[in-house]
Amino acid sequence: MSVSVPRELKSLMEEAKKYKIDRIEFGVLSPQIIRKMSVVEVTNELYHDEIGAPMANSILDPRFGAPEPGSYCPICGNDRDHCPGHFGHIELAFPVVNVLFAEYVYNILRGVCHSCGKIKIDPDKIDLYIKRAKFLKEKMPDRYKKFVKKVVKEAYSQQACPHCGSQNIKIKWEKPYKYYRETPQGQVEMVPSEIRELFERIPDEDLILYGLDKEAARPEWLIFTVLPVPPLT
């Protein structure tokens, strides 16, 4: 049995043949994207009411998708077999370090000036380092990772920030996700909110020297302020 293909779809299929996927990049969801794709904010710790019905704003909220046979999703209108499910979100009372990126957080804390937010690399070298990082990221990803480690190590070895003159701060990482800065009075723990405020001051152009990208993963996104909640499906 032959199946006719609409003319518009044929045109799209012909257009798609001109393109080829040569790589896939993974990133970190920003708080803005998490909130934008969310259909419900989870604020209710209870699942069911007194008669057993799902509670609104709980993780069983019907807006997450149609869970039962014969039920329909209030968001997309599809039944259980055709509803893809929809994400929600939880607003955190306090920022939390994403443990999957704890080492990234540590490296950034070592490389960044805690006063001005710039990477502690001589201004005369930065443009050259950025050009080299872009080339290695595109052509030699393995060498790019090694280059990033080298740049962070160089930044951390500075006695003072070459941009603002602030003294370098020694950082200690206590796994899995606690960080301390050295002070004349001893070690002081850096709380996630403090780390996030510092990371927000890092300019976009410095990110490639930390192994990051402004479109895929700003450093402050490594500190959770909002959590995505996946649909039941």
mmCIF file of C-alpha atoms in Angstrom:
data_model
loop_
_atom_site.group_PDB
_atom_site.id
_atom_site.type_symbol
_atom_site.label_atom_id
_atom_site.label_comp_id
_atom_site.label_asym_id
_atom_site.label_seq_id
_atom_site.Cartn_x
_atom_site.Cartn_y
_atom_site.Cartn_z
ATOM 1 C CA MET A 1 0.000 0.000 0.000
ATOM 2 C CA SER A 2 1.465 3.327 -1.032
ATOM 3 C CA VAL A 3 1.241 6.307 1.275
ATOM 4 C CA SER A 4 1.079 9.803 -0.151
ATOM 5 C CA VAL A 5 3.351 12.390 1.465
ATOM 6 C CA PRO A 6 2.082 15.976 1.676
ATOM 7 C CA ARG A 7 3.919 18.420 -0.585
ATOM 8 C CA GLU A 8 5.023 20.572 2.372
ATOM 9 C CA LEU A 9 6.560 17.550 4.125
ATOM 10 C CA LYS A 10 8.354 16.482 0.939
ATOM 11 C CA SER A 11 9.875 19.959 0.732
ATOM 12 C CA LEU A 12 11.080 19.780 4.345
ATOM 13 C CA MET A 13 12.550 16.312 3.782
ATOM 14 C CA GLU A 14 14.491 17.530 0.754
ATOM 15 C CA GLU A 15 15.751 20.525 2.723
ATOM 16 C CA ALA A 16 16.879 18.295 5.609
ATOM 17 C CA LYS A 17 19.095 16.252 3.266
ATOM 18 C CA LYS A 18 21.366 19.296 2.884
ATOM 19 C CA TYR A 19 22.324 19.220 6.566
ATOM 20 C CA LYS A 20 24.456 16.797 8.537
ATOM 21 C CA ILE A 21 24.864 16.523 12.311
ATOM 22 C CA ASP A 22 28.561 16.486 13.154
ATOM 23 C CA ARG A 23 28.343 16.792 16.948
ATOM 24 C CA ILE A 24 25.990 17.082 19.894
ATOM 25 C CA GLU A 25 26.624 19.449 22.800
ATOM 26 C CA PHE A 26 25.104 18.973 26.238
ATOM 27 C CA GLY A 27 24.468 21.861 28.569
ATOM 28 C CA VAL A 28 22.970 22.850 31.903
ATOM 29 C CA LEU A 29 19.435 24.195 32.172
ATOM 30 C CA SER A 30 19.293 27.784 33.354
ATOM 31 C CA PRO A 31 16.815 28.733 36.107
ATOM 32 C CA GLN A 32 14.934 30.799 33.521
ATOM 33 C CA ILE A 33 14.511 27.826 31.164
ATOM 34 C CA ILE A 34 13.442 25.521 34.016
ATOM 35 C CA ARG A 35 10.713 27.983 35.038
ATOM 36 C CA LYS A 36 9.678 28.624 31.431
ATOM 37 C CA MET A 37 9.174 24.947 30.585
ATOM 38 C CA SER A 38 7.383 24.263 33.877
ATOM 39 C CA VAL A 39 3.599 23.904 33.967
ATOM 40 C CA VAL A 40 3.296 23.641 37.752
ATOM 41 C CA GLU A 41 5.261 24.800 40.787
ATOM 42 C CA VAL A 42 5.456 22.024 43.359
ATOM 43 C CA THR A 43 4.710 23.497 46.795
ATOM 44 C CA ASN A 44 2.534 20.782 48.355
ATOM 45 C CA GLU A 45 4.254 17.911 50.176
ATOM 46 C CA LEU A 46 1.010 15.895 50.317
ATOM 47 C CA TYR A 47 0.163 13.594 47.396
ATOM 48 C CA HIS A 48 -3.556 12.866 47.874
ATOM 49 C CA ASP A 49 -6.498 14.532 49.561
ATOM 50 C CA GLU A 50 -8.846 12.782 52.019
ATOM 51 C CA ILE A 51 -10.737 10.969 49.235
ATOM 52 C CA GLY A 52 -7.577 9.826 47.427
ATOM 53 C CA ALA A 53 -7.591 12.392 44.607
ATOM 54 C CA PRO A 54 -4.216 13.872 43.506
ATOM 55 C CA MET A 55 -3.422 17.159 45.257
ATOM 56 C CA ALA A 56 -2.832 20.331 43.276
ATOM 57 C CA ASN A 57 0.779 21.570 43.275
ATOM 58 C CA SER A 58 2.022 18.173 44.443
ATOM 59 C CA ILE A 59 4.175 15.762 42.453
ATOM 60 C CA LEU A 60 0.931 14.022 41.428
ATOM 61 C CA ASP A 61 -0.680 17.218 40.109
ATOM 62 C CA PRO A 62 -2.696 16.283 36.959
ATOM 63 C CA ARG A 63 -0.847 18.972 35.008
ATOM 64 C CA PHE A 64 2.224 16.711 34.952
ATOM 65 C CA GLY A 65 0.347 14.539 32.457
ATOM 66 C CA ALA A 66 -2.430 11.969 32.154
ATOM 67 C CA PRO A 67 -1.436 9.098 34.504
ATOM 68 C CA GLU A 68 -4.471 6.786 34.368
ATOM 69 C CA PRO A 69 -6.182 4.915 31.506
ATOM 70 C CA GLY A 70 -9.057 6.991 30.222
ATOM 71 C CA SER A 71 -7.750 10.223 31.748
ATOM 72 C CA TYR A 72 -6.838 13.319 29.744
ATOM 73 C CA CYS A 73 -4.079 15.838 30.324
ATOM 74 C CA PRO A 74 -5.332 19.353 31.174
ATOM 75 C CA ILE A 75 -2.253 20.862 29.500
ATOM 76 C CA CYS A 76 -2.122 19.191 26.069
ATOM 77 C CA GLY A 77 -5.545 17.471 26.004
ATOM 78 C CA ASN A 78 -4.109 14.056 25.099
ATOM 79 C CA ASP A 79 -4.914 10.754 26.790
ATOM 80 C CA ARG A 80 -2.377 8.695 28.719
ATOM 81 C CA ASP A 81 -1.010 6.932 25.650
ATOM 82 C CA HIS A 82 -0.364 10.151 23.752
ATOM 83 C CA CYS A 83 0.502 12.725 26.439
ATOM 84 C CA PRO A 84 4.311 13.095 26.564
ATOM 85 C CA GLY A 85 4.202 14.416 30.133
ATOM 86 C CA HIS A 86 5.116 17.930 31.289
ATOM 87 C CA PHE A 87 7.774 19.284 33.622
ATOM 88 C CA GLY A 88 7.225 21.181 36.841
ATOM 89 C CA HIS A 89 9.649 22.905 39.181
ATOM 90 C CA ILE A 90 10.540 23.461 42.847
ATOM 91 C CA GLU A 91 11.842 26.816 44.071
ATOM 92 C CA LEU A 92 14.577 26.161 46.624
ATOM 93 C CA ALA A 93 14.642 28.116 49.873
ATOM 94 C CA PHE A 94 18.452 28.333 49.614
ATOM 95 C CA PRO A 95 20.897 27.761 46.738
ATOM 96 C CA VAL A 96 22.531 24.312 46.581
ATOM 97 C CA VAL A 97 25.705 23.195 44.796
ATOM 98 C CA ASN A 98 24.977 20.727 41.986
ATOM 99 C CA VAL A 99 27.146 17.839 43.176
ATOM 100 C CA LEU A 100 27.665 16.632 39.591
ATOM 101 C CA PHE A 101 29.658 19.802 38.911
ATOM 102 C CA ALA A 102 31.469 20.115 42.245
ATOM 103 C CA GLU A 103 34.898 19.894 40.604
ATOM 104 C CA TYR A 104 33.968 22.614 38.083
ATOM 105 C CA VAL A 105 32.923 24.846 40.980
ATOM 106 C CA TYR A 106 36.251 24.204 42.703
ATOM 107 C CA ASN A 107 38.301 25.028 39.597
ATOM 108 C CA ILE A 108 36.359 28.226 38.972
ATOM 109 C CA LEU A 109 36.802 29.323 42.590
ATOM 110 C CA ARG A 110 40.556 28.859 42.175
ATOM 111 C CA GLY A 111 40.777 30.735 38.882
ATOM 112 C CA VAL A 112 38.457 33.681 39.495
ATOM 113 C CA CYS A 113 39.313 36.884 41.353
ATOM 114 C CA HIS A 114 36.962 37.051 44.320
ATOM 115 C CA SER A 115 36.919 40.853 44.085
ATOM 116 C CA CYS A 116 36.454 41.758 40.413
ATOM 117 C CA GLY A 117 35.207 38.410 39.018
ATOM 118 C CA LYS A 118 37.787 38.189 36.221
ATOM 119 C CA ILE A 119 40.096 35.250 35.653
ATOM 120 C CA LYS A 120 43.494 35.931 37.223
ATOM 121 C CA ILE A 121 45.464 35.883 33.974
ATOM 122 C CA ASP A 122 47.634 38.755 32.764
ATOM 123 C CA PRO A 123 45.556 40.975 30.406
ATOM 124 C CA ASP A 124 48.325 40.764 27.800
ATOM 125 C CA LYS A 125 47.864 36.975 27.630
ATOM 126 C CA ILE A 126 44.083 36.635 27.787
ATOM 127 C CA ASP A 127 43.283 37.294 24.110
ATOM 128 C CA LEU A 128 45.891 34.742 23.034
ATOM 129 C CA TYR A 129 44.621 32.191 25.536
ATOM 130 C CA ILE A 130 41.020 32.652 24.408
ATOM 131 C CA LYS A 131 41.964 32.203 20.732
ATOM 132 C CA ARG A 132 43.906 29.068 21.569
ATOM 133 C CA ALA A 133 41.057 27.709 23.699
ATOM 134 C CA LYS A 134 38.553 28.235 20.857
ATOM 135 C CA PHE A 135 40.835 26.425 18.411
ATOM 136 C CA LEU A 136 41.452 23.490 20.754
ATOM 137 C CA LYS A 137 37.778 23.198 21.676
ATOM 138 C CA GLU A 138 36.841 22.969 18.003
ATOM 139 C CA LYS A 139 39.707 20.826 16.711
ATOM 140 C CA MET A 140 41.256 19.003 19.692
ATOM 141 C CA PRO A 141 38.749 18.544 22.554
ATOM 142 C CA ASP A 142 41.079 16.342 24.625
ATOM 143 C CA ARG A 143 43.869 18.912 24.508
ATOM 144 C CA TYR A 144 41.343 21.647 25.282
ATOM 145 C CA LYS A 145 40.546 19.989 28.632
ATOM 146 C CA LYS A 146 44.247 19.866 29.502
ATOM 147 C CA PHE A 147 44.650 23.494 28.437
ATOM 148 C CA VAL A 148 41.806 24.565 30.744
ATOM 149 C CA LYS A 149 43.499 22.858 33.703
ATOM 150 C CA LYS A 150 46.768 24.592 32.841
ATOM 151 C CA VAL A 151 45.108 28.023 32.654
ATOM 152 C CA VAL A 152 43.294 27.563 35.994
ATOM 153 C CA LYS A 153 46.530 26.416 37.633
ATOM 154 C CA GLU A 154 48.333 29.497 36.306
ATOM 155 C CA ALA A 155 45.538 31.777 37.545
ATOM 156 C CA TYR A 156 45.589 30.178 40.986
ATOM 157 C CA SER A 157 49.358 30.610 41.287
ATOM 158 C CA GLN A 158 49.137 34.409 41.029
ATOM 159 C CA GLN A 159 50.002 36.358 44.167
ATOM 160 C CA ALA A 160 47.492 39.045 43.252
ATOM 161 C CA CYS A 161 44.849 39.673 40.597
ATOM 162 C CA PRO A 162 46.502 41.287 37.551
ATOM 163 C CA HIS A 163 43.277 43.217 36.887
ATOM 164 C CA CYS A 164 42.393 44.797 40.240
ATOM 165 C CA GLY A 165 45.385 43.995 42.454
ATOM 166 C CA SER A 166 43.419 42.043 45.086
ATOM 167 C CA GLN A 167 45.390 39.392 46.942
ATOM 168 C CA ASN A 168 44.909 35.804 45.848
ATOM 169 C CA ILE A 169 42.700 33.658 48.090
ATOM 170 C CA LYS A 170 43.573 30.046 48.819
ATOM 171 C CA ILE A 171 40.657 27.647 48.329
ATOM 172 C CA LYS A 172 40.077 24.258 49.941
ATOM 173 C CA TRP A 173 37.564 21.719 48.644
ATOM 174 C CA GLU A 174 36.061 19.274 51.123
ATOM 175 C CA LYS A 175 34.285 16.651 49.058
ATOM 176 C CA PRO A 176 31.582 16.266 48.016
ATOM 177 C CA TYR A 177 30.601 19.960 47.874
ATOM 178 C CA LYS A 178 31.992 22.172 50.649
ATOM 179 C CA TYR A 179 34.453 24.958 49.900
ATOM 180 C CA TYR A 180 36.583 27.054 52.227
ATOM 181 C CA ARG A 181 38.658 30.198 51.717
ATOM 182 C CA GLU A 182 41.747 30.964 53.760
ATOM 183 C CA THR A 183 41.646 34.108 55.918
ATOM 184 C CA PRO A 184 44.028 35.463 58.570
ATOM 185 C CA GLN A 185 41.528 34.120 61.121
ATOM 186 C CA GLY A 186 41.463 30.641 59.571
ATOM 187 C CA GLN A 187 39.273 28.772 57.102
ATOM 188 C CA VAL A 188 35.836 30.203 56.338
ATOM 189 C CA GLU A 189 33.195 28.134 54.567
ATOM 190 C CA MET A 190 31.823 29.642 51.360
ATOM 191 C CA VAL A 191 28.057 29.103 51.284
ATOM 192 C CA PRO A 192 26.377 28.382 47.915
ATOM 193 C CA SER A 193 24.651 31.799 47.798
ATOM 194 C CA GLU A 194 28.036 33.522 48.142
ATOM 195 C CA ILE A 195 29.565 31.334 45.433
ATOM 196 C CA ARG A 196 26.645 32.020 43.097
ATOM 197 C CA GLU A 197 26.914 35.791 43.556
ATOM 198 C CA LEU A 198 30.628 35.575 42.714
ATOM 199 C CA PHE A 199 30.002 33.439 39.614
ATOM 200 C CA GLU A 200 27.405 35.917 38.341
ATOM 201 C CA ARG A 201 30.194 38.514 38.037
ATOM 202 C CA ILE A 202 32.306 36.360 35.704
ATOM 203 C CA PRO A 203 32.298 37.891 32.195
ATOM 204 C CA ASP A 204 31.134 35.723 29.285
ATOM 205 C CA GLU A 205 34.446 36.016 27.465
ATOM 206 C CA ASP A 206 36.295 34.298 30.339
ATOM 207 C CA LEU A 207 34.071 31.205 30.357
ATOM 208 C CA ILE A 208 35.922 29.315 27.623
ATOM 209 C CA LEU A 209 39.033 29.361 29.840
ATOM 210 C CA TYR A 210 37.071 27.419 32.467
ATOM 211 C CA GLY A 211 35.716 24.886 29.968
ATOM 212 C CA LEU A 212 32.262 26.524 29.899
ATOM 213 C CA ASP A 213 30.043 28.267 27.350
ATOM 214 C CA LYS A 214 27.615 31.135 27.969
ATOM 215 C CA GLU A 215 24.872 29.412 25.952
ATOM 216 C CA ALA A 216 25.324 25.928 27.423
ATOM 217 C CA ALA A 217 26.411 26.546 31.018
ATOM 218 C CA ARG A 218 26.927 29.830 32.829
ATOM 219 C CA PRO A 219 28.879 29.122 36.078
ATOM 220 C CA GLU A 220 26.076 30.333 38.358
ATOM 221 C CA TRP A 221 23.805 27.660 36.825
ATOM 222 C CA LEU A 222 25.997 25.066 38.589
ATOM 223 C CA ILE A 223 24.430 26.299 41.828
ATOM 224 C CA PHE A 224 20.785 25.207 42.016
ATOM 225 C CA THR A 225 18.150 27.795 42.899
ATOM 226 C CA VAL A 226 15.302 25.927 41.221
ATOM 227 C CA LEU A 227 14.900 22.206 40.486
ATOM 228 C CA PRO A 228 13.147 20.720 37.452
ATOM 229 C CA VAL A 229 10.558 18.077 38.358
ATOM 230 C CA PRO A 230 10.113 15.434 35.640
ATOM 231 C CA PRO A 231 6.668 14.156 34.663
ATOM 232 C CA LEU A 232 5.500 10.777 35.958
ATOM 233 C CA THR A 233 5.952 9.285 32.490
#
